[in-house]
PDB file of C-alpha atoms in Angstrom:
ATOM      1  CA  MET A   1      18.195  18.492  37.494  1.00  0.00           C
ATOM      2  CA  SER A   2      18.504  20.481  34.271  1.00  0.00           C
ATOM      3  CA  ARG A   3      20.259  18.735  31.403  1.00  0.00           C
ATOM      4  CA  ALA A   4      20.181  21.737  29.069  1.00  0.00           C
ATOM      5  CA  ILE A   5      22.783  21.794  26.328  1.00  0.00           C
ATOM      6  CA  THR A   6      24.608  24.901  25.159  1.00  0.00           C
ATOM      7  CA  ARG A   7      23.306  27.279  22.538  1.00  0.00           C
ATOM      8  CA  ALA A   8      26.051  26.116  20.162  1.00  0.00           C
ATOM      9  CA  GLN A   9      25.011  22.474  20.566  1.00  0.00           C
ATOM     10  CA  LEU A  10      21.352  23.246  19.984  1.00  0.00           C
ATOM     11  CA  ASP A  11      22.182  25.419  16.979  1.00  0.00           C
ATOM     12  CA  LYS A  12      24.169  22.527  15.500  1.00  0.00           C
ATOM     13  CA  LEU A  13      21.171  20.208  15.845  1.00  0.00           C
ATOM     14  CA  VAL A  14      18.803  22.746  14.325  1.00  0.00           C
ATOM     15  CA  ARG A  15      21.182  23.204  11.387  1.00  0.00           C
ATOM     16  CA  SER A  16      21.210  19.438  10.895  1.00  0.00           C
ATOM     17  CA  ILE A  17      17.396  19.326  10.783  1.00  0.00           C
ATOM     18  CA  THR A  18      16.937  22.337   8.535  1.00  0.00           C
ATOM     19  CA  LYS A  19      19.658  21.102   6.175  1.00  0.00           C
ATOM     20  CA  PHE A  20      17.189  18.442   5.067  1.00  0.00           C
ATOM     21  CA  TYR A  21      13.897  20.067   6.083  1.00  0.00           C
ATOM     22  CA  PRO A  22      14.220  23.845   5.602  1.00  0.00           C
ATOM     23  CA  GLN A  23      11.863  26.053   7.585  1.00  0.00           C
ATOM     24  CA  LYS A  24      10.840  27.820   4.366  1.00  0.00           C
ATOM     25  CA  TYR A  25       9.111  24.601   3.257  1.00  0.00           C
ATOM     26  CA  ALA A  26       6.695  24.660   6.220  1.00  0.00           C
ATOM     27  CA  ASP A  27       3.170  25.935   5.630  1.00  0.00           C
ATOM     28  CA  LYS A  28       3.252  28.933   7.942  1.00  0.00           C
ATOM     29  CA  SER A  29      -0.346  29.882   7.114  1.00  0.00           C
ATOM     30  CA  TRP A  30      -1.447  27.485   9.855  1.00  0.00           C
ATOM     31  CA  ASP A  31       1.439  25.291  11.021  1.00  0.00           C
ATOM     32  CA  ASN A  32       3.583  26.083  14.083  1.00  0.00           C
ATOM     33  CA  THR A  33       7.047  24.724  13.339  1.00  0.00           C
ATOM     34  CA  GLY A  34      10.617  25.313  14.425  1.00  0.00           C
ATOM     35  CA  LEU A  35      12.260  25.594  17.842  1.00  0.00           C
ATOM     36  CA  LEU A  36       9.218  25.820  20.110  1.00  0.00           C
ATOM     37  CA  ILE A  37      10.982  25.381  23.464  1.00  0.00           C
ATOM     38  CA  ASP A  38      14.559  26.616  23.816  1.00  0.00           C
ATOM     39  CA  CYS A  39      16.243  25.533  27.043  1.00  0.00           C
ATOM     40  CA  SER A  40      19.810  26.013  25.851  1.00  0.00           C
ATOM     41  CA  THR A  41      22.289  27.785  28.077  1.00  0.00           C
ATOM     42  CA  ALA A  42      24.128  30.915  27.044  1.00  0.00           C
ATOM     43  CA  GLN A  43      26.854  30.589  29.673  1.00  0.00           C
ATOM     44  CA  VAL A  44      29.058  27.524  29.377  1.00  0.00           C
ATOM     45  CA  THR A  45      29.852  25.805  32.671  1.00  0.00           C
ATOM     46  CA  THR A  46      31.922  22.668  33.127  1.00  0.00           C
ATOM     47  CA  ALA A  47      28.724  20.627  33.304  1.00  0.00           C
ATOM     48  CA  ASP A  48      27.387  22.272  30.124  1.00  0.00           C
ATOM     49  CA  ALA A  49      30.605  21.607  28.225  1.00  0.00           C
ATOM     50  CA  ASN A  50      30.455  17.908  29.125  1.00  0.00           C
ATOM     51  CA  ALA A  51      26.769  17.527  28.243  1.00  0.00           C
ATOM     52  CA  LYS A  52      26.093  15.572  25.055  1.00  0.00           C
ATOM     53  CA  THR A  53      23.179  16.143  22.728  1.00  0.00           C
ATOM     54  CA  LYS A  54      20.751  13.242  22.946  1.00  0.00           C
ATOM     55  CA  VAL A  55      17.632  13.486  20.804  1.00  0.00           C
ATOM     56  CA  LEU A  56      14.300  11.715  21.223  1.00  0.00           C
ATOM     57  CA  LEU A  57      12.234  11.423  18.028  1.00  0.00           C
ATOM     58  CA  THR A  58       8.457  11.249  18.288  1.00  0.00           C
ATOM     59  CA  VAL A  59       5.391  12.050  16.193  1.00  0.00           C
ATOM     60  CA  ASP A  60       3.334  13.380  19.124  1.00  0.00           C
ATOM     61  CA  LEU A  61       4.721  14.872  22.322  1.00  0.00           C
ATOM     62  CA  THR A  62       2.493  13.400  25.031  1.00  0.00           C
ATOM     63  CA  LYS A  63       3.010  13.186  28.789  1.00  0.00           C
ATOM     64  CA  SER A  64       4.331   9.647  28.493  1.00  0.00           C
ATOM     65  CA  VAL A  65       6.782  10.664  25.759  1.00  0.00           C
ATOM     66  CA  ALA A  66       8.016  13.593  27.877  1.00  0.00           C
ATOM     67  CA  GLN A  67       8.636  11.236  30.795  1.00  0.00           C
ATOM     68  CA  GLU A  68      10.432   8.860  28.435  1.00  0.00           C
ATOM     69  CA  ALA A  69      12.751  11.722  27.424  1.00  0.00           C
ATOM     70  CA  VAL A  70      13.451  12.477  31.087  1.00  0.00           C
ATOM     71  CA  ASP A  71      14.128   8.823  31.905  1.00  0.00           C
ATOM     72  CA  ALA A  72      16.413   8.413  28.873  1.00  0.00           C
ATOM     73  CA  ASN A  73      18.434  11.531  29.772  1.00  0.00           C
ATOM     74  CA  CYS A  74      17.543  13.266  26.518  1.00  0.00           C
ATOM     75  CA  ASN A  75      17.984  17.014  26.247  1.00  0.00           C
ATOM     76  CA  VAL A  76      16.121  17.613  22.978  1.00  0.00           C
ATOM     77  CA  ILE A  77      12.838  16.252  21.654  1.00  0.00           C
ATOM     78  CA  VAL A  78      12.172  16.441  17.932  1.00  0.00           C
ATOM     79  CA  ALA A  79       8.393  16.107  17.701  1.00  0.00           C
ATOM     80  CA  TYR A  80       7.060  15.796  14.169  1.00  0.00           C
ATOM     81  CA  HIS A  81       3.711  17.389  15.086  1.00  0.00           C
ATOM     82  CA  PRO A  82       3.793  20.892  16.610  1.00  0.00           C
ATOM     83  CA  PHE A  83       3.648  20.677  20.394  1.00  0.00           C
ATOM     84  CA  ILE A  84       2.357  24.231  20.852  1.00  0.00           C
ATOM     85  CA  PHE A  85      -0.658  24.312  18.563  1.00  0.00           C
ATOM     86  CA  PRO A  86      -2.217  26.493  17.452  1.00  0.00           C
ATOM     87  CA  SER A  87      -0.959  28.915  20.125  1.00  0.00           C
ATOM     88  CA  TRP A  88      -0.948  29.424  23.881  1.00  0.00           C
ATOM     89  CA  ASN A  89      -1.617  32.728  25.618  1.00  0.00           C
ATOM     90  CA  ARG A  90      -0.758  31.394  29.063  1.00  0.00           C
ATOM     91  CA  LEU A  91       0.370  28.195  30.814  1.00  0.00           C
ATOM     92  CA  ASN A  92      -2.026  26.501  33.205  1.00  0.00           C
ATOM     93  CA  PRO A  93      -1.107  22.904  34.084  1.00  0.00           C
ATOM     94  CA  HIS A  94      -4.408  22.454  35.921  1.00  0.00           C
ATOM     95  CA  THR A  95      -6.536  22.898  32.808  1.00  0.00           C
ATOM     96  CA  ASN A  96      -4.297  21.666  29.971  1.00  0.00           C
ATOM     97  CA  PRO A  97      -2.092  18.550  30.211  1.00  0.00           C
ATOM     98  CA  GLN A  98       0.143  19.874  27.415  1.00  0.00           C
ATOM     99  CA  HIS A  99       0.927  22.904  29.565  1.00  0.00           C
ATOM    100  CA  GLU A 100       1.903  20.555  32.375  1.00  0.00           C
ATOM    101  CA  THR A 101       4.220  18.726  29.983  1.00  0.00           C
ATOM    102  CA  ALA A 102       5.766  21.981  28.753  1.00  0.00           C
ATOM    103  CA  ILE A 103       6.536  23.102  32.293  1.00  0.00           C
ATOM    104  CA  LYS A 104       8.107  19.728  33.075  1.00  0.00           C
ATOM    105  CA  LEU A 105      10.328  19.869  30.004  1.00  0.00           C
ATOM    106  CA  ILE A 106      11.489  23.370  30.844  1.00  0.00           C
ATOM    107  CA  GLN A 107      12.272  22.318  34.426  1.00  0.00           C
ATOM    108  CA  TYR A 108      14.476  19.519  33.061  1.00  0.00           C
ATOM    109  CA  GLY A 109      16.077  21.750  30.429  1.00  0.00           C
ATOM    110  CA  ILE A 110      14.698  19.754  27.492  1.00  0.00           C
ATOM    111  CA  SER A 111      14.285  21.734  24.276  1.00  0.00           C
ATOM    112  CA  VAL A 112      11.641  20.935  21.642  1.00  0.00           C
ATOM    113  CA  TYR A 113      11.885  21.277  17.856  1.00  0.00           C
ATOM    114  CA  CYS A 114       8.911  20.550  15.567  1.00  0.00           C
ATOM    115  CA  PRO A 115       9.474  20.302  11.765  1.00  0.00           C
ATOM    116  CA  HIS A 116       6.061  18.953  10.593  1.00  0.00           C
ATOM    117  CA  THR A 117       5.107  20.347   7.160  1.00  0.00           C
ATOM    118  CA  ALA A 118       8.754  21.045   6.316  1.00  0.00           C
ATOM    119  CA  VAL A 119       9.220  17.248   6.395  1.00  0.00           C
ATOM    120  CA  ASP A 120       6.007  16.775   4.403  1.00  0.00           C
ATOM    121  CA  ALA A 121       7.238  19.060   1.633  1.00  0.00           C
ATOM    122  CA  ALA A 122      10.904  18.075   1.411  1.00  0.00           C
ATOM    123  CA  ARG A 123      12.374  15.951  -1.333  1.00  0.00           C
ATOM    124  CA  GLY A 124      13.057  12.629   0.375  1.00  0.00           C
ATOM    125  CA  GLY A 125      10.614  13.537   3.151  1.00  0.00           C
ATOM    126  CA  VAL A 126       7.676  11.615   4.546  1.00  0.00           C
ATOM    127  CA  ASN A 127       5.575  11.698   1.362  1.00  0.00           C
ATOM    128  CA  ASP A 128       8.381  10.303  -0.759  1.00  0.00           C
ATOM    129  CA  TRP A 129       8.852   7.625   1.897  1.00  0.00           C
ATOM    130  CA  LEU A 130       5.163   6.707   1.515  1.00  0.00           C
ATOM    131  CA  VAL A 131       5.582   6.561  -2.265  1.00  0.00           C
ATOM    132  CA  ARG A 132       8.537   4.163  -1.947  1.00  0.00           C
ATOM    133  CA  GLY A 133       6.487   1.988   0.366  1.00  0.00           C
ATOM    134  CA  LEU A 134       3.795   1.389  -2.228  1.00  0.00           C
ATOM    135  CA  ASN A 135       6.063  -0.896  -4.263  1.00  0.00           C
ATOM    136  CA  ASN A 136       9.511  -0.888  -2.656  1.00  0.00           C
ATOM    137  CA  GLY A 137      10.475   2.199  -4.642  1.00  0.00           C
ATOM    138  CA  GLU A 138      10.307   0.255  -7.900  1.00  0.00           C
ATOM    139  CA  ASN A 139       8.327   0.745 -11.081  1.00  0.00           C
ATOM    140  CA  VAL A 140       7.672   4.482 -10.545  1.00  0.00           C
ATOM    141  CA  ALA A 141       7.284   6.235 -13.901  1.00  0.00           C
ATOM    142  CA  LYS A 142       6.355   9.654 -12.536  1.00  0.00           C
ATOM    143  CA  SER A 143       5.985  11.375  -9.178  1.00  0.00           C
ATOM    144  CA  TYR A 144       5.514  15.021  -8.252  1.00  0.00           C
ATOM    145  CA  ALA A 145       4.126  17.181  -5.447  1.00  0.00           C
ATOM    146  CA  LEU A 146       0.422  17.953  -5.597  1.00  0.00           C
ATOM    147  CA  GLU A 147       0.847  21.373  -3.988  1.00  0.00           C
ATOM    148  CA  THR A 148       4.194  23.033  -4.569  1.00  0.00           C
ATOM    149  CA  VAL A 149       6.045  25.375  -2.233  1.00  0.00           C
ATOM    150  CA  SER A 150       6.047  28.987  -3.401  1.00  0.00           C
ATOM    151  CA  GLY A 151       9.297  29.959  -5.090  1.00  0.00           C
ATOM    152  CA  GLU A 152      10.527  26.379  -5.579  1.00  0.00           C
ATOM    153  CA  THR A 153      11.082  24.990  -9.078  1.00  0.00           C
ATOM    154  CA  ASP A 154      11.689  21.373  -8.018  1.00  0.00           C
ATOM    155  CA  ASP A 155       8.388  19.550  -8.565  1.00  0.00           C
ATOM    156  CA  LEU A 156       9.220  17.121  -5.728  1.00  0.00           C
ATOM    157  CA  ILE A 157       9.221  19.917  -3.151  1.00  0.00           C
ATOM    158  CA  GLY A 158       5.677  20.348  -1.889  1.00  0.00           C
ATOM    159  CA  TYR A 159       2.781  18.652  -0.150  1.00  0.00           C
ATOM    160  CA  GLY A 160       1.356  15.299  -1.179  1.00  0.00           C
ATOM    161  CA  ARG A 161       2.408  13.279  -4.198  1.00  0.00           C
ATOM    162  CA  PHE A 162       0.974  12.092  -7.495  1.00  0.00           C
ATOM    163  CA  VAL A 163       2.457   8.719  -8.484  1.00  0.00           C
ATOM    164  CA  GLU A 164       2.213   6.824 -11.738  1.00  0.00           C
ATOM    165  CA  PHE A 165       3.672   3.331 -12.081  1.00  0.00           C
ATOM    166  CA  ASN A 166       5.244   1.883 -15.225  1.00  0.00           C
ATOM    167  CA  LYS A 167       2.936  -1.084 -14.904  1.00  0.00           C
ATOM    168  CA  ASP A 168      -0.137  -1.875 -12.875  1.00  0.00           C
ATOM    169  CA  ILE A 169       0.092  -3.248  -9.324  1.00  0.00           C
ATOM    170  CA  SER A 170      -2.724  -5.194  -7.735  1.00  0.00           C
ATOM    171  CA  LEU A 171      -4.560  -3.617  -4.824  1.00  0.00           C
ATOM    172  CA  GLU A 172      -3.859  -6.791  -2.866  1.00  0.00           C
ATOM    173  CA  GLN A 173      -0.086  -6.257  -3.221  1.00  0.00           C
ATOM    174  CA  ILE A 174      -0.305  -2.553  -2.389  1.00  0.00           C
ATOM    175  CA  VAL A 175      -2.219  -3.295   0.817  1.00  0.00           C
ATOM    176  CA  LYS A 176       0.443  -5.824   1.826  1.00  0.00           C
ATOM    177  CA  ASN A 177       3.215  -3.314   1.078  1.00  0.00           C
ATOM    178  CA  VAL A 178       1.533  -0.512   3.017  1.00  0.00           C
ATOM    179  CA  LYS A 179       1.001  -2.651   6.122  1.00  0.00           C
ATOM    180  CA  ARG A 180       4.602  -3.811   6.043  1.00  0.00           C
ATOM    181  CA  VAL A 181       6.150  -0.360   5.630  1.00  0.00           C
ATOM    182  CA  LEU A 182       3.864   1.340   8.160  1.00  0.00           C
ATOM    183  CA  ARG A 183       4.260  -1.563  10.605  1.00  0.00           C
ATOM    184  CA  VAL A 184       0.510  -1.842  11.140  1.00  0.00           C
ATOM    185  CA  PRO A 185      -1.555  -5.031  11.258  1.00  0.00           C
ATOM    186  CA  TYR A 186      -4.476  -3.527   9.373  1.00  0.00           C
ATOM    187  CA  VAL A 187      -5.554  -0.680   7.095  1.00  0.00           C
ATOM    188  CA  GLN A 188      -9.012   0.513   6.091  1.00  0.00           C
ATOM    189  CA  VAL A 189      -9.887   0.095   2.428  1.00  0.00           C
ATOM    190  CA  ALA A 190     -12.857   1.466   0.489  1.00  0.00           C
ATOM    191  CA  SER A 191     -13.422  -0.244  -2.847  1.00  0.00           C
ATOM    192  CA  LEU A 192     -16.314  -1.463  -4.940  1.00  0.00           C
ATOM    193  CA  ALA A 193     -14.352  -4.694  -5.351  1.00  0.00           C
ATOM    194  CA  ALA A 194     -14.659  -7.369  -2.674  1.00  0.00           C
ATOM    195  CA  PRO A 195     -11.422  -8.265  -0.843  1.00  0.00           C
ATOM    196  CA  SER A 196     -11.372 -11.599  -2.645  1.00  0.00           C
ATOM    197  CA  ALA A 197     -11.049  -9.687  -5.944  1.00  0.00           C
ATOM    198  CA  TRP A 198      -8.288  -7.269  -4.869  1.00  0.00           C
ATOM    199  CA  ASN A 199      -5.685  -9.388  -6.635  1.00  0.00           C
ATOM    200  CA  GLN A 200      -7.514  -8.593  -9.888  1.00  0.00           C
ATOM    201  CA  LEU A 201      -7.995  -4.869  -9.206  1.00  0.00           C
ATOM    202  CA  LYS A 202      -5.081  -3.066 -10.849  1.00  0.00           C
ATOM    203  CA  ILE A 203      -3.685   0.259  -9.657  1.00  0.00           C
ATOM    204  CA  LYS A 204      -1.524   2.525 -11.826  1.00  0.00           C
ATOM    205  CA  LYS A 205      -2.061   6.098 -10.584  1.00  0.00           C
ATOM    206  CA  VAL A 206      -2.089   7.069  -6.911  1.00  0.00           C
ATOM    207  CA  ALA A 207      -2.596  10.249  -4.872  1.00  0.00           C
ATOM    208  CA  VAL A 208      -0.543  10.141  -1.658  1.00  0.00           C
ATOM    209  CA  CYS A 209      -0.560  12.398   1.400  1.00  0.00           C
ATOM    210  CA  ALA A 210       0.820  11.794   4.885  1.00  0.00           C
ATOM    211  CA  GLY A 211      -1.528  12.659   7.742  1.00  0.00           C
ATOM    212  CA  SER A 212      -4.770  14.133   6.436  1.00  0.00           C
ATOM    213  CA  GLY A 213      -5.000  14.300   2.663  1.00  0.00           C
ATOM    214  CA  SER A 214      -8.322  16.040   2.050  1.00  0.00           C
ATOM    215  CA  GLY A 215      -7.029  19.559   1.438  1.00  0.00           C
ATOM    216  CA  VAL A 216      -4.018  18.479  -0.593  1.00  0.00           C
ATOM    217  CA  PHE A 217      -6.038  16.120  -2.784  1.00  0.00           C
ATOM    218  CA  LYS A 218      -8.085  19.097  -3.963  1.00  0.00           C
ATOM    219  CA  GLN A 219      -4.978  20.131  -5.923  1.00  0.00           C
ATOM    220  CA  LEU A 220      -5.113  16.987  -8.091  1.00  0.00           C
ATOM    221  CA  LYS A 221      -5.115  17.706 -11.814  1.00  0.00           C
ATOM    222  CA  GLU A 222      -4.992  14.068 -12.981  1.00  0.00           C
ATOM    223  CA  ASP A 223      -7.333  11.155 -12.538  1.00  0.00           C
ATOM    224  CA  VAL A 224      -6.125   8.477 -10.097  1.00  0.00           C
ATOM    225  CA  ASP A 225      -7.094   4.936  -9.189  1.00  0.00           C
ATOM    226  CA  LEU A 226      -6.176   5.121  -5.494  1.00  0.00           C
ATOM    227  CA  TYR A 227      -6.172   7.714  -2.715  1.00  0.00           C
ATOM    228  CA  TYR A 228      -3.722   6.834   0.072  1.00  0.00           C
ATOM    229  CA  THR A 229      -3.582   8.875   3.273  1.00  0.00           C
ATOM    230  CA  GLY A 230      -3.924   8.749   7.041  1.00  0.00           C
ATOM    231  CA  GLU A 231      -7.454  10.058   7.366  1.00  0.00           C
ATOM    232  CA  MET A 232     -10.296  11.372   5.247  1.00  0.00           C
ATOM    233  CA  SER A 233     -13.892  12.328   6.011  1.00  0.00           C
ATOM    234  CA  HIS A 234     -16.701   9.796   5.662  1.00  0.00           C
ATOM    235  CA  HIS A 235     -18.343  11.687   2.807  1.00  0.00           C
ATOM    236  CA  GLU A 236     -15.099  12.019   0.872  1.00  0.00           C
ATOM    237  CA  VAL A 237     -14.398   8.295   1.165  1.00  0.00           C
ATOM    238  CA  LEU A 238     -17.965   7.519   0.101  1.00  0.00           C
ATOM    239  CA  LYS A 239     -17.713   9.836  -2.910  1.00  0.00           C
ATOM    240  CA  TRP A 240     -14.499   8.287  -4.216  1.00  0.00           C
ATOM    241  CA  LYS A 241     -15.800   4.752  -3.670  1.00  0.00           C
ATOM    242  CA  GLU A 242     -19.033   5.531  -5.526  1.00  0.00           C
ATOM    243  CA  MET A 243     -16.923   6.874  -8.398  1.00  0.00           C
ATOM    244  CA  GLY A 244     -15.146   3.530  -8.611  1.00  0.00           C
ATOM    245  CA  LYS A 245     -11.951   4.707  -6.961  1.00  0.00           C
ATOM    246  CA  THR A 246     -10.112   2.995  -4.114  1.00  0.00           C
ATOM    247  CA  VAL A 247      -9.218   4.643  -0.793  1.00  0.00           C
ATOM    248  CA  ILE A 248      -6.699   3.438   1.797  1.00  0.00           C
ATOM    249  CA  VAL A 249      -6.649   5.189   5.185  1.00  0.00           C
ATOM    250  CA  CYS A 250      -4.382   4.088   8.023  1.00  0.00           C
ATOM    251  CA  ASN A 251      -5.026   6.583  10.894  1.00  0.00           C
ATOM    252  CA  HIS A 252      -3.278   9.934  10.766  1.00  0.00           C
ATOM    253  CA  SER A 253      -0.003   9.363  12.585  1.00  0.00           C
ATOM    254  CA  ASN A 254       0.504   5.813  11.291  1.00  0.00           C
ATOM    255  CA  THR A 255       1.465   7.337   7.937  1.00  0.00           C
ATOM    256  CA  GLU A 256       4.249   9.333   9.638  1.00  0.00           C
ATOM    257  CA  ARG A 257       5.680   7.287  12.507  1.00  0.00           C
ATOM    258  CA  GLY A 258       7.752   4.757  10.558  1.00  0.00           C
ATOM    259  CA  PHE A 259       9.550   7.593   8.776  1.00  0.00           C
ATOM    260  CA  LEU A 260      11.259   8.532  12.042  1.00  0.00           C
ATOM    261  CA  GLN A 261      12.830   5.086  12.363  1.00  0.00           C
ATOM    262  CA  ASP A 262      13.485   4.476   8.667  1.00  0.00           C
ATOM    263  CA  VAL A 263      14.831   7.890   7.647  1.00  0.00           C
ATOM    264  CA  MET A 264      15.123  10.669  10.201  1.00  0.00           C
ATOM    265  CA  LYS A 265      16.990   8.693  12.869  1.00  0.00           C
ATOM    266  CA  GLY A 266      19.788   7.742  10.481  1.00  0.00           C
ATOM    267  CA  MET A 267      19.935  11.212   8.982  1.00  0.00           C
ATOM    268  CA  LEU A 268      20.552  12.821  12.396  1.00  0.00           C
ATOM    269  CA  GLN A 269      23.000  10.100  13.409  1.00  0.00           C
ATOM    270  CA  ASP A 270      24.991  10.756  10.242  1.00  0.00           C
ATOM    271  CA  GLU A 271      25.157  14.392  11.364  1.00  0.00           C
ATOM    272  CA  GLY A 272      26.831  13.264  14.584  1.00  0.00           C
ATOM    273  CA  HIS A 273      23.911  13.275  17.026  1.00  0.00           C
ATOM    274  CA  GLU A 274      22.828  10.558  19.450  1.00  0.00           C
ATOM    275  CA  VAL A 275      19.249   9.644  18.557  1.00  0.00           C
ATOM    276  CA  VAL A 276      16.575   7.366  19.966  1.00  0.00           C
ATOM    277  CA  VAL A 277      13.043   6.833  18.642  1.00  0.00           C
ATOM    278  CA  SER A 278      10.243   6.976  21.184  1.00  0.00           C
ATOM    279  CA  LYS A 279       8.724   3.680  22.256  1.00  0.00           C
ATOM    280  CA  MET A 280       5.826   5.420  23.999  1.00  0.00           C
ATOM    281  CA  ASP A 281       4.643   7.315  20.925  1.00  0.00           C
ATOM    282  CA  CYS A 282       1.671   5.646  19.241  1.00  0.00           C
ATOM    283  CA  ASP A 283      -1.477   6.497  17.350  1.00  0.00           C
ATOM    284  CA  PRO A 284      -4.197   7.531  19.843  1.00  0.00           C
ATOM    285  CA  LEU A 285      -6.711   5.203  18.189  1.00  0.00           C
ATOM    286  CA  THR A 286      -6.725   1.446  18.632  1.00  0.00           C
ATOM    287  CA  VAL A 287      -9.100  -1.315  17.531  1.00  0.00           C
ATOM    288  CA  ALA A 288     -10.801  -3.187  20.347  1.00  0.00           C
TER     289      ALA A 288
END
């Protein structure tokens, strides 16, 4: 049974999202953001008028997350990563499981909005959340975007972040802070220092990027002690380690998922929407 909401209801939700994460911030050179599946109804019936907007937040829109949305009676999914990526010319559920999911969502009247790099670039977005997590938001002397958005004068609107602390923080403490904020039991660290010496290794300048930081880190104009991101290539990690730098990688989506619970859920609730965070969404990689 379709649980589609009205066009007015969906427009209200989209306005709430873009109020904080404007579409103009998204990197349209490659990213596919915005309202990717629109199941709203133009004609208002009694059932439509009584339908309430219930939003499911997720990083990745997988088959299990789609079923979760159906079971929870949600009518909109806000998926951080673009669900239709890079593009589809046709739908064939027999060859692509994402196509199967898309058809299922349409049958149930569930719309999909994907903000992705608009959230990366926004002031108070996922990268600023990562910065706060390094030391509880304290002791930050300077922070600015590594790659700014064209036409914006605010240096905190853009991709990635450079961070400088007022005083040094030990690598040992930063690792503890990162694991706590990301809600992960482990991170991967590349450092010339042995773990037993991390309490003596002091960090003052950090390059931060949610997801994959390689491209954004190329915009760095200052020397840093630590590179902190979700993923980076083997040769990049090796290069920075050999240069005496430290690298922390946490798996791509682990640097994004906690933001949904800590920030985006409350933001949408304050705008008057019913919001739940997916319990099925998880990083595809595990340690066995």
